[in-house]
Coordinates of C-alpha atoms and ligand atoms in Angstrom, one line a residue:
M629 CA 133.5 70.4 -95.5
K630 CA 132.2 68.0 -98.4
D631 CA 129.9 65.5 -97.1
I632 CA 131.4 62.2 -97.4
K633 CA 128.9 60.6 -99.8
C634 CA 130.4 62.8 -102.6
F635 CA 133.5 60.4 -102.5
Q636 CA 131.8 57.6 -104.3
K637 CA 135.1 56.3 -105.8
T638 CA 136.0 59.6 -107.5
G639 CA 139.4 60.1 -108.8
N640 CA 141.0 61.2 -105.7
I641 CA 139.8 58.2 -103.7
L642 CA 141.1 56.0 -106.6
K643 CA 144.5 58.2 -106.4
F644 CA 144.3 57.5 -102.5
E645 CA 144.2 53.6 -103.1
E646 CA 146.9 53.8 -105.9
L647 CA 149.3 55.7 -103.8
R648 CA 148.6 53.3 -100.6
A649 CA 149.3 50.3 -102.8
K650 CA 152.3 51.9 -104.3
L651 CA 153.7 52.7 -100.8
K652 CA 152.7 49.5 -99.5
I653 CA 150.9 51.1 -96.4
N654 CA 148.6 48.6 -95.2
D655 CA 146.3 49.0 -92.2
K656 CA 148.3 49.1 -88.9
N657 CA 147.7 46.2 -86.6
D658 CA 148.9 47.4 -83.4
V659 CA 148.0 51.0 -82.2
S660 CA 149.0 53.2 -79.5
P661 CA 146.4 54.6 -76.8
L662 CA 147.2 58.0 -78.5
E663 CA 146.3 56.8 -82.0
I664 CA 143.1 55.1 -80.4
K665 CA 142.2 58.5 -79.1
V666 CA 142.7 59.9 -82.6
I667 CA 140.4 57.2 -84.0
D668 CA 137.7 57.6 -81.3
E669 CA 137.5 61.3 -81.9
N670 CA 137.6 60.8 -85.8
S671 CA 134.9 58.2 -85.6
E672 CA 132.6 60.6 -83.6
Q673 CA 133.3 63.5 -86.0
Y674 CA 132.6 61.3 -89.1
G675 CA 129.4 59.7 -87.6
I676 CA 130.0 56.8 -85.2
S677 CA 129.3 58.3 -81.7
K678 CA 131.5 57.2 -78.8
E679 CA 128.3 56.0 -77.3
T680 CA 127.7 53.7 -80.2
L681 CA 131.4 52.4 -80.0
M682 CA 130.8 51.8 -76.3
E683 CA 127.8 49.8 -76.9
N684 CA 129.5 47.8 -79.5
A685 CA 132.4 47.2 -77.2
G686 CA 130.4 46.2 -74.4
R687 CA 128.4 43.9 -76.5
A688 CA 131.4 42.4 -78.2
V689 CA 132.8 41.4 -74.7
Y690 CA 129.5 40.0 -73.6
E691 CA 129.5 37.6 -76.6
E692 CA 132.9 36.4 -75.6
I693 CA 131.6 35.8 -72.2
V694 CA 128.8 33.6 -73.8
N695 CA 131.4 31.9 -75.8
L696 CA 133.0 30.7 -72.6
N697 CA 129.9 28.6 -72.3
V698 CA 130.2 28.7 -68.4
D699 CA 126.9 28.9 -66.3
F700 CA 128.3 31.6 -63.8
S701 CA 126.6 31.4 -60.6
K702 CA 127.7 35.1 -60.1
T703 CA 129.4 37.7 -62.1
Y704 CA 131.3 40.8 -60.6
L705 CA 132.3 43.6 -62.8
F706 CA 135.2 45.9 -61.3
C707 CA 134.6 49.2 -63.2
G708 CA 136.6 52.4 -63.3
T709 CA 135.6 55.9 -63.7
G710 CA 136.9 56.1 -67.3
N711 CA 135.5 54.6 -70.6
N712 CA 136.6 51.3 -69.8
G713 CA 134.4 51.5 -66.9
G714 CA 131.8 52.4 -69.3
D715 CA 132.4 49.4 -71.3
G716 CA 131.7 47.4 -68.0
F717 CA 128.5 49.1 -67.4
V718 CA 127.3 48.0 -70.8
I719 CA 128.5 44.4 -70.2
A720 CA 126.6 44.3 -66.8
R721 CA 123.6 45.3 -68.6
H722 CA 123.8 42.4 -70.7
L723 CA 124.8 40.0 -67.9
A724 CA 122.2 40.9 -65.7
N725 CA 119.5 39.4 -67.9
N726 CA 121.2 36.1 -67.6
F727 CA 123.4 35.9 -64.5
A728 CA 123.4 37.3 -61.0
T729 CA 125.3 40.5 -61.4
F730 CA 127.3 42.7 -59.1
V731 CA 128.7 46.0 -60.3
V732 CA 131.6 47.6 -58.3
L733 CA 132.4 51.1 -59.1
I734 CA 135.9 52.1 -58.0
G735 CA 136.4 55.8 -57.1
N736 CA 133.9 58.6 -56.7
E737 CA 131.0 58.6 -59.3
R738 CA 131.6 62.2 -59.7
K739 CA 134.9 61.3 -61.4
I740 CA 133.0 60.0 -64.3
K741 CA 133.8 62.5 -67.0
T742 CA 132.4 61.4 -70.4
S743 CA 128.7 61.4 -71.2
E744 CA 128.8 57.9 -72.7
T745 CA 130.1 56.4 -69.4
Q746 CA 127.6 58.4 -67.3
R747 CA 124.6 57.3 -69.4
N748 CA 125.6 53.8 -68.9
F749 CA 126.4 54.3 -65.3
N750 CA 122.6 55.7 -64.8
T751 CA 121.2 52.7 -66.5
V752 CA 123.1 50.4 -63.9
K753 CA 121.8 52.4 -61.1
N754 CA 118.3 52.0 -62.4
M755 CA 118.8 48.4 -62.8
E756 CA 119.8 48.2 -59.1
F757 CA 116.8 50.3 -58.2
F758 CA 114.6 47.6 -59.9
G759 CA 116.6 44.7 -58.3
N760 CA 118.0 43.5 -61.6
L761 CA 121.6 43.5 -60.3
D762 CA 123.6 44.6 -57.2
Y763 CA 126.1 47.5 -56.9
A764 CA 128.6 48.9 -54.7
N765 CA 130.9 51.7 -54.7
I766 CA 134.6 51.3 -53.5
L767 CA 136.6 54.5 -52.6
D768 CA 139.4 52.7 -50.7
D769 CA 141.5 49.6 -49.8
E770 CA 139.4 48.8 -46.7
R771 CA 136.1 48.5 -48.7
A772 CA 137.9 46.8 -51.5
V773 CA 139.2 44.0 -49.0
E774 CA 135.9 43.7 -47.4
L775 CA 134.2 42.9 -50.9
L776 CA 137.1 40.7 -51.8
K777 CA 136.6 38.7 -48.7
T778 CA 133.0 37.9 -49.5
I779 CA 134.0 36.8 -53.1
E780 CA 136.6 34.5 -51.4
K781 CA 133.8 33.1 -49.1
E782 CA 131.6 32.3 -52.0
L783 CA 134.4 30.6 -53.7
E784 CA 135.2 28.5 -50.4
N785 CA 131.5 27.6 -50.4
K786 CA 131.5 24.6 -52.6
Q787 CA 128.0 24.9 -54.0
N788 CA 129.2 28.0 -56.2
D789 CA 130.8 26.5 -59.1
H790 CA 131.9 29.3 -61.0
I791 CA 132.3 33.0 -60.7
L792 CA 133.1 35.5 -63.1
I793 CA 135.2 38.7 -62.8
I794 CA 135.2 41.4 -65.4
D795 CA 138.1 43.7 -65.3
A796 CA 136.6 47.2 -66.6
M797 CA 139.1 49.0 -64.2
L798 CA 141.5 50.6 -66.6
G799 CA 142.2 50.5 -70.3
T800 CA 144.1 52.7 -72.7
G801 CA 143.8 55.7 -70.3
I802 CA 145.9 54.3 -67.7
T803 CA 149.0 56.4 -66.9
G804 CA 151.8 55.6 -64.5
I805 CA 151.9 52.9 -62.1
L806 CA 148.7 51.4 -60.4
K807 CA 147.3 53.6 -57.8
N808 CA 145.3 52.0 -54.8
P809 CA 142.7 50.6 -54.6
Y810 CA 143.3 49.4 -58.0
S811 CA 146.6 47.6 -57.0
T812 CA 145.1 46.3 -54.0
I813 CA 142.4 44.8 -56.0
V814 CA 144.6 43.3 -58.8
D815 CA 146.6 41.7 -56.2
Y816 CA 144.1 40.2 -54.2
L817 CA 142.2 38.9 -57.4
N818 CA 145.6 37.3 -58.5
V819 CA 145.6 35.5 -55.0
L820 CA 142.2 34.3 -55.7
K821 CA 142.9 33.2 -59.0
S822 CA 145.8 31.0 -58.0
K823 CA 143.7 29.4 -55.2
Y824 CA 140.6 28.9 -57.3
S825 CA 141.9 28.9 -60.8
K826 CA 139.0 26.3 -61.8
K827 CA 136.2 28.1 -60.3
L828 CA 137.2 31.7 -61.0
K829 CA 137.3 33.3 -64.6
M830 CA 138.8 36.6 -65.1
V831 CA 138.2 38.5 -68.4
S832 CA 139.7 41.9 -69.1
V833 CA 138.1 44.5 -71.2
D834 CA 140.5 45.8 -73.6
I835 CA 143.7 45.5 -71.8
Q836 CA 144.2 43.9 -68.5
T837 CA 144.7 46.3 -65.6
G838 CA 148.2 46.3 -64.2
N839 CA 149.4 42.7 -63.8
L840 CA 146.2 41.1 -63.4
N841 CA 146.5 37.7 -64.8
A842 CA 143.3 37.5 -66.6
D843 CA 142.2 34.3 -68.4
L844 CA 141.2 36.5 -71.4
E845 CA 141.7 39.8 -72.9
V846 CA 138.9 41.0 -75.2
I847 CA 140.6 43.8 -77.0
L848 CA 138.7 46.4 -79.1
H849 CA 139.1 47.6 -82.5
K850 CA 142.9 47.0 -82.8
R851 CA 145.6 45.2 -80.7
K852 CA 147.2 47.6 -78.2
F853 CA 150.9 47.7 -77.6
E854 CA 150.1 47.3 -74.0
N855 CA 148.7 44.0 -74.7
K856 CA 150.8 41.4 -72.7
N857 CA 148.4 38.5 -72.2
K858 CA 148.9 35.7 -74.8
N859 CA 145.2 34.9 -74.5
F860 CA 143.5 37.5 -76.3
V861 CA 140.8 38.2 -78.9
V862 CA 140.5 41.3 -80.8
K863 CA 136.8 42.4 -81.3
D864 CA 135.5 44.7 -84.2
I865 CA 133.4 47.5 -82.8
G866 CA 132.1 48.9 -85.9
I867 CA 134.6 51.5 -86.8
P868 CA 134.5 51.7 -90.6
K869 CA 138.2 51.2 -92.1
Y870 CA 138.2 54.6 -94.0
I871 CA 137.9 56.3 -90.5
E872 CA 141.6 55.5 -89.8
N873 CA 142.6 57.0 -93.1
M874 CA 140.9 60.4 -92.5
V875 CA 142.3 63.5 -91.0
G876 CA 139.8 65.0 -88.5
K877 CA 139.6 66.8 -85.2
G878 CA 141.4 63.7 -83.6
D879 CA 144.6 64.2 -85.3
F880 CA 145.2 67.5 -83.3
Y881 CA 145.9 65.4 -80.1
L882 CA 149.0 64.4 -82.0
L883 CA 150.4 68.2 -81.8
N884 CA 152.5 69.3 -78.9
E885 CA 150.7 71.4 -76.4
R886 CA 151.8 75.2 -76.6
K887 CA 154.1 75.8 -73.8
Q888 CA 152.1 77.7 -71.1
N889 CA 154.7 80.0 -69.6
S890 CA 156.5 80.2 -72.9
H891 CA 158.5 83.1 -73.8
K892 CA 159.2 84.7 -77.5
G893 CA 160.1 82.5 -79.9
Q894 CA 159.4 79.1 -78.0
N895 CA 156.2 78.5 -80.1
G896 CA 158.1 78.3 -83.1
N897 CA 159.7 80.7 -85.5
V898 CA 159.6 80.7 -89.3
L899 CA 161.5 81.9 -92.0
V900 CA 159.8 82.2 -95.6
I901 CA 162.3 82.3 -98.5
G902 CA 160.4 83.1 -101.6
G903 CA 159.3 86.1 -103.8
S904 CA 160.9 87.7 -106.7
K905 CA 160.8 90.9 -108.8
E906 CA 157.4 89.4 -110.3
Y907 CA 155.9 88.1 -107.3
H908 CA 155.6 89.6 -103.9
G909 CA 152.1 88.5 -102.9
A910 CA 152.9 84.8 -102.4
P911 CA 155.6 85.1 -99.9
V912 CA 153.6 87.4 -97.7
F913 CA 150.6 85.3 -97.8
S914 CA 152.7 82.4 -96.5
A915 CA 154.2 84.6 -93.8
L916 CA 150.9 86.2 -92.7
A917 CA 149.4 82.6 -92.2
A918 CA 152.3 81.6 -90.5
S919 CA 152.3 84.7 -88.3
K920 CA 148.8 83.7 -86.7
F921 CA 150.4 80.7 -85.1
A922 CA 154.1 81.0 -84.9
D923 CA 155.9 83.7 -82.6
I924 CA 158.3 85.1 -85.2
V925 CA 158.0 85.1 -88.7
T926 CA 160.6 86.6 -91.3
V927 CA 160.6 87.0 -95.0
A928 CA 163.8 86.6 -96.8
S929 CA 163.4 88.1 -100.2
V930 CA 164.5 90.8 -102.8
S931 CA 163.9 94.4 -102.4
N932 CA 160.5 95.0 -104.0
V933 CA 159.1 92.2 -102.1
M934 CA 160.5 94.2 -98.8
N935 CA 158.1 97.0 -99.7
T936 CA 155.2 94.7 -99.5
V937 CA 156.5 93.2 -96.3
S938 CA 156.9 96.6 -94.7
N939 CA 153.1 97.0 -94.9
Y940 CA 153.0 94.3 -92.0
P941 CA 154.5 95.2 -88.9
E942 CA 153.8 91.6 -87.7
L943 CA 156.4 90.4 -90.5
M944 CA 160.3 90.6 -90.1
P945 CA 162.1 91.7 -93.2
Y946 CA 165.5 90.2 -94.4
E947 CA 166.5 91.9 -97.6
L948 CA 168.5 90.0 -100.2
T949 CA 170.2 91.8 -103.2
G950 CA 169.1 91.6 -106.8
D951 CA 165.7 90.6 -108.5
Y952 CA 165.7 87.0 -107.8
I953 CA 167.0 84.6 -105.0
V954 CA 170.0 83.0 -106.7
Q955 CA 173.1 80.8 -106.0
N956 CA 175.1 83.5 -104.2
H957 CA 172.4 83.9 -101.5
V958 CA 172.8 80.1 -100.6
D959 CA 175.6 80.7 -97.7
E960 CA 173.8 83.6 -96.2
L961 CA 170.4 81.9 -96.3
L962 CA 171.9 78.6 -94.8
E963 CA 173.3 80.7 -92.1
L964 CA 170.1 82.6 -91.4
S965 CA 168.1 79.5 -91.4
K966 CA 170.0 78.1 -88.2
N967 CA 168.0 80.7 -86.3
Y968 CA 164.6 79.3 -87.3
D969 CA 162.9 76.3 -86.4
C970 CA 161.2 75.7 -90.0
V971 CA 161.7 77.3 -93.4
V972 CA 159.0 77.8 -96.0
L973 CA 160.6 77.7 -99.5
G974 CA 159.0 78.4 -102.7
S975 CA 156.2 80.8 -102.7
G976 CA 156.6 82.9 -105.7
I977 CA 160.5 82.5 -106.1
S978 CA 160.0 82.3 -109.8
V979 CA 161.3 79.7 -112.2
N980 CA 164.7 80.6 -113.9
S981 CA 168.2 79.0 -114.0
D982 CA 169.8 80.9 -111.3
T983 CA 167.2 80.3 -108.8
K984 CA 167.0 76.7 -109.8
E985 CA 170.8 76.4 -108.8
F986 CA 170.0 78.1 -105.5
V987 CA 167.0 75.8 -104.6
N988 CA 169.0 72.7 -105.3
S989 CA 172.0 73.8 -103.4
Y990 CA 170.0 75.0 -100.5
L991 CA 167.9 71.8 -100.1
N992 CA 171.2 69.6 -100.5
E993 CA 172.9 71.5 -97.8
T994 CA 170.2 72.2 -95.2
N995 CA 169.6 69.9 -92.3
G996 CA 166.5 72.0 -91.0
K997 CA 162.8 71.4 -91.4
V998 CA 161.5 72.9 -94.7
V999 CA 158.1 73.1 -96.3
I1000 CA 158.8 73.0 -100.2
D1001 CA 156.0 74.5 -102.1
A1002 CA 155.1 75.9 -105.6
D1003 CA 157.8 76.8 -107.9
A1004 CA 160.6 75.2 -105.7
I1005 CA 158.8 71.8 -106.4
K1006 CA 159.5 72.5 -110.2
L1007 CA 163.2 73.7 -109.9
I1008 CA 164.5 70.6 -108.0
D1009 CA 166.8 68.5 -110.2
Y1010 CA 165.3 65.2 -109.1
S1011 CA 168.0 62.9 -110.8
N1012 CA 170.4 63.3 -107.9
F1013 CA 168.1 64.6 -105.0
K1014 CA 167.7 63.3 -101.3
F1015 CA 164.2 63.2 -100.2
K1016 CA 165.0 64.0 -96.6
N1017 CA 162.6 63.2 -93.9
N1018 CA 162.6 66.8 -92.6
F1019 CA 160.9 68.0 -96.0
I1020 CA 157.3 68.4 -96.4
F1021 CA 156.3 68.8 -100.1
T1022 CA 152.9 70.6 -100.9
P1023 CA 152.2 69.9 -104.6
H1024 CA 149.2 70.3 -106.4
K1025 CA 148.2 67.8 -109.1
K1026 CA 150.5 69.1 -111.8
E1027 CA 153.4 69.8 -109.4
F1028 CA 153.1 66.2 -108.1
E1029 CA 154.1 64.7 -111.5
Y1030 CA 157.7 65.9 -110.8
I1031 CA 158.0 63.9 -107.8
E1032 CA 155.5 61.0 -108.3
N1033 CA 158.2 58.5 -109.8
Y1034 CA 160.5 58.7 -106.8
I1035 CA 157.9 58.0 -104.0
E1036 CA 158.4 54.2 -104.1
S1037 CA 162.2 54.4 -103.8
S1038 CA 163.6 53.5 -100.6
G1039 CA 165.2 56.8 -100.2
F1040 CA 162.0 58.6 -100.2
K1041 CA 161.8 60.0 -96.5
S1042 CA 159.9 63.1 -97.0
T1043 CA 156.1 64.1 -96.5
V1044 CA 153.9 65.1 -99.1
V1045 CA 150.5 67.0 -99.3
L1046 CA 149.1 66.1 -102.6
K1047 CA 146.3 69.1 -102.8
G1048 CA 143.1 68.4 -104.4
S1049 CA 139.3 68.5 -103.8
L1050 CA 140.2 65.5 -101.5
D1051 CA 144.0 66.3 -100.0
I1052 CA 146.1 63.2 -99.7
I1053 CA 148.9 63.4 -97.0
F1054 CA 151.6 60.8 -97.0
N1055 CA 155.1 59.6 -96.2
S1056 CA 156.5 56.1 -96.5
N1057 CA 154.5 54.5 -93.8
N1058 CA 151.4 56.7 -93.3
I1059 CA 148.6 57.9 -95.8
K1060 CA 145.5 60.0 -94.8
M1061 CA 142.8 62.0 -96.6
N1062 CA 141.6 65.3 -95.9
I1063 CA 138.0 66.4 -96.9
T1064 CA 137.9 69.8 -95.4
G1065 CA 137.7 72.8 -97.6
N1066 CA 135.5 73.5 -101.1
Q1067 CA 135.4 74.9 -104.4
G1068 CA 136.1 78.3 -103.1
M1069 CA 139.6 77.4 -102.3
T1070 CA 140.7 77.5 -105.8
V1071 CA 141.3 81.2 -105.4
G1072 CA 144.9 82.4 -105.8
G1073 CA 147.1 82.3 -102.9
T1074 CA 145.5 79.4 -100.8
G1075 CA 148.6 77.2 -101.5
D1076 CA 150.6 79.8 -100.1
I1077 CA 148.7 80.2 -97.1
L1078 CA 148.6 76.4 -96.7
C1079 CA 152.5 76.1 -96.7
G1080 CA 152.5 78.8 -94.3
I1081 CA 150.1 77.2 -91.9
I1082 CA 152.1 74.0 -92.2
G1083 CA 155.3 75.7 -91.7
A1084 CA 154.2 77.2 -88.5
I1085 CA 152.9 73.9 -87.1
Y1086 CA 156.0 72.0 -88.3
A1087 CA 158.2 74.5 -86.3
C1088 CA 157.3 72.8 -83.1
N1089 CA 155.8 69.2 -84.2
D1090 CA 156.6 66.3 -86.2
A1091 CA 156.2 66.5 -90.0
F1092 CA 153.2 64.0 -90.6
P1093 CA 150.8 65.4 -88.1
S1094 CA 151.9 69.0 -89.1
A1095 CA 151.1 68.3 -92.7
C1096 CA 147.8 66.8 -91.6
C1097 CA 146.6 69.4 -89.3
G1098 CA 147.9 72.3 -91.4
T1099 CA 145.8 71.0 -94.3
Y1100 CA 142.7 70.4 -92.3
I1101 CA 143.0 73.9 -90.8
N1102 CA 143.5 75.5 -94.1
G1103 CA 140.2 73.7 -95.7
Y1104 CA 138.5 74.5 -92.5
C1105 CA 138.9 78.2 -92.9
G1106 CA 137.5 77.9 -96.5
D1107 CA 134.5 76.0 -94.8
L1108 CA 133.9 78.7 -92.2
L1109 CA 133.9 81.2 -95.1
E1110 CA 131.7 79.3 -97.3
K1111 CA 129.1 79.2 -94.7
E1112 CA 129.2 83.0 -94.7
Y1113 CA 129.9 83.9 -98.4
G1114 CA 129.4 80.9 -100.5
Y1115 CA 132.5 80.6 -102.9
Y1116 CA 132.8 84.1 -103.1
Y1117 CA 136.0 84.5 -100.7
N1118 CA 139.7 85.2 -101.3
S1119 CA 143.0 84.6 -99.7
T1120 CA 143.0 87.5 -97.6
D1121 CA 139.3 86.4 -96.2
I1122 CA 141.2 83.2 -95.3
I1123 CA 144.0 84.8 -93.5
K1124 CA 141.5 87.1 -91.4
I1125 CA 139.6 84.0 -90.3
L1126 CA 142.6 81.8 -89.6
P1127 CA 142.7 82.9 -85.8
K1128 CA 139.0 81.8 -85.4
A1129 CA 139.7 78.5 -87.0
L1130 CA 142.9 77.7 -84.9
K1131 CA 140.9 78.8 -81.8
E1132 CA 138.1 76.3 -82.7
L1133 CA 140.6 73.3 -83.4
L1134 CA 143.4 74.0 -81.1
Y1135 CA 142.4 76.1 -78.0
Ligands
NAX1705 N1 137.9 52.9 -80.1 C1 138.2 52.2 -79.0 O1 139.1 51.4 -78.5 C2 137.1 52.5 -77.7 C3 137.5 52.5 -76.3 N2 136.6 52.3 -75.5 C4 137.2 52.2 -74.0 O2 137.7 53.3 -73.5 C5 139.0 52.9 -72.7 C6 139.8 54.1 -72.6 O3 138.8 55.0 -71.7 P1 139.6 56.2 -71.1 O4 140.4 57.0 -72.0 O5 138.4 56.9 -70.4 O6 140.5 55.6 -70.0 P2 140.3 54.4 -69.0 O7 139.1 54.2 -68.8 O8 141.2 53.5 -69.4 O9 141.0 55.0 -67.7 C7 141.0 56.3 -67.5 C8 140.7 56.4 -65.9 O10 141.6 55.7 -65.1 C9 142.5 56.7 -64.2 N3 143.7 56.3 -64.1 C10 144.7 56.4 -65.1 N4 145.8 55.9 -64.8 C11 145.6 55.3 -63.5 C12 146.4 54.8 -62.6 N5 147.7 54.4 -62.8 N6 146.0 54.3 -61.5 C13 144.6 54.4 -61.2 N7 144.0 55.2 -62.1 C14 144.3 55.5 -63.0 C15 142.1 58.0 -64.9 O11 142.0 59.0 -63.7 C16 141.0 58.0 -65.7 O12 139.8 58.4 -64.9 C17 139.4 51.8 -73.7 O13 140.3 51.1 -73.1 C18 138.1 50.9 -74.0 O14 137.8 50.1 -73.1 C19 135.2 51.8 -75.7 O15 134.4 52.9 -75.0 C20 134.9 51.9 -77.2 C21 135.7 52.7 -78.0
K1706 K1 140.6 46.7 -68.3

C-alpha cells in the first residue's frame, strides 16, 4: 500500500480527473445506507476514524440546534443502541453545558456494539454521575409511556415554554418496520407534537425515525434516499472528497455473502479461454488465481497448454484442436461458456489474424460475463464493437489506448480497470482509484492473476464492485509480500499468498 502523500497530483491522479471529467461523473448527491457504510469504512481506513466522524456529526447537529435560537427549558435525547444513538450522546454532551438535558437510552446498553458509541455513552453516564444531565434507560413500552407522560405534564405546565426532542433513535441502520418501543415512542411524540406544536421542537439526527414528523432533519455527510422530510439540512462531517473515490475495505460490503450451506458450483465457476502454442503460463496463472475463490475453474486451450494444466489437479482441462484458439472454436466455446458464471478471455491467447476473428465473433455472440484481458483487448475490431455491460476490460496503459476513444460514447456500458501504480476502475457512472500494490507487481503474470481474481468474484457479483475488489485484492497480495520480501517476489508467490489475502479481506 502506498501512503497517500505520494499522490501529489501525479500523472495517475490527473488521469483520474481527466477520465472523471470525460465520463461526466460528478459526486453523487444521494447515497444509500450501504454506500454510507462503504464510505464510513473507507474513511476509517484512510485516516478519519468513525469516532471523529461521530464527534463531527454530533457537533454539526448541535450547531443546527443553536441556530434555532430557542432558549429551551428542557432537552430530551431519545437514543438508540446504534451509531445514530452515539451521535445523540455527543449532542447531549454539548447541550448539557447550556440546557437542562435528559438522555434516554432505548434498549439494553449491552446492545451498544461499536466502540465509538460505547465511548460516548460512558461519558454520558459520567455526566449523569456528576449531575450535568439526567439519564434513563427504557426497555419496554410501559417505561416509555411513563416518561412520555412526564414530558406531556411539562408541556401542559405553562411556564415551560420550549422543549426540544432529539431523535437519535435510528438512522441508516434501520431494517424492516419499526419495532417496539420505538413505534410507541414515535406515535406518542407525534401526538404531543400535534397538541403542542409551538412548544415542542423535534430534530432528527441523520434521518427521522419511522414516520416521526420532525421539524428538522439534520442529515450527515450526504442526503440519504430515505430522507422524506422536506425540512432538512445536509451537514458536512469532515469526510474528504477523495475518500468516496477510493477503493478500500468498505467496498467489500458490496459483495454478496458466500452462501453458507452451498454445494459445489454455487460459489461461482469460471472458464478461462486463453493460451496458445507459445504461451501456456498466462491462462494457468489466471485459472490458479480464480481457483482460490471460485468453486470450479476450467481452462479451455490448445494441447500444449493442457500439458501445463495437467500439473494442477484443481484445474479442469478442456482441450481444443490446433495451436491457436481460432474461428472454428467459436460455436464450441459459446456452448461451453453457458455452463459457467464468468469467462476470463485473453491470457496468452496470442495476436494473430485467426485468433482475432475468434475473439470478435465470440464477444459479439456471447451474453455472458466476460473479463477481457491482454491480447484479447488488442484483437478486438472496435470500429463495430458493442461495449456490453457484462464486459470488464483490464488494460494496462498501452492496451487502454485501444479503447480510450470509445469510453465517452453513449454505447459504452462496460467496466474498465486501467492498471497502473494507481489503478483507475470505472464504468459510465462510477469511477474509483485503487492504491494497493507496489513496484514489485511489475513482474510478469500479475495481470493474468488480476483478471483471474476479478473473474472469480464477478462470477457471483456485479461488475463494478468485482472490478474494484479484485483489483484491491491483487495489490493487497503484493503489499503482504513486500512486507516479507521487498520487491523480490513473483506471480507464483502472489498466488500462494492469495488465500491469506482473501481471508483477511473477505472472511
Ligand atoms: N458517515 C456517516 O454518515 C456517519 C454516520 N453516523 C451515524 O451512524 C448512523 C448509522 O448507525 P448504525 O449503522 O449503527 O445504525 P443505527 O444507529 O441507525 O441503528 C442500528 C440499530 O437499530 C436497531 N434497529 C434496526 N432496525 C430496527 C427496527 N426496524 N426497529 C428497531 N430497531 C431497529 C439495530 O438493532 C441496531 O442496533 C447514521 O444514521 C448516523 O447517524 C455518524 O456516527 C457519523 C458517521
Ligand atoms: K434518527
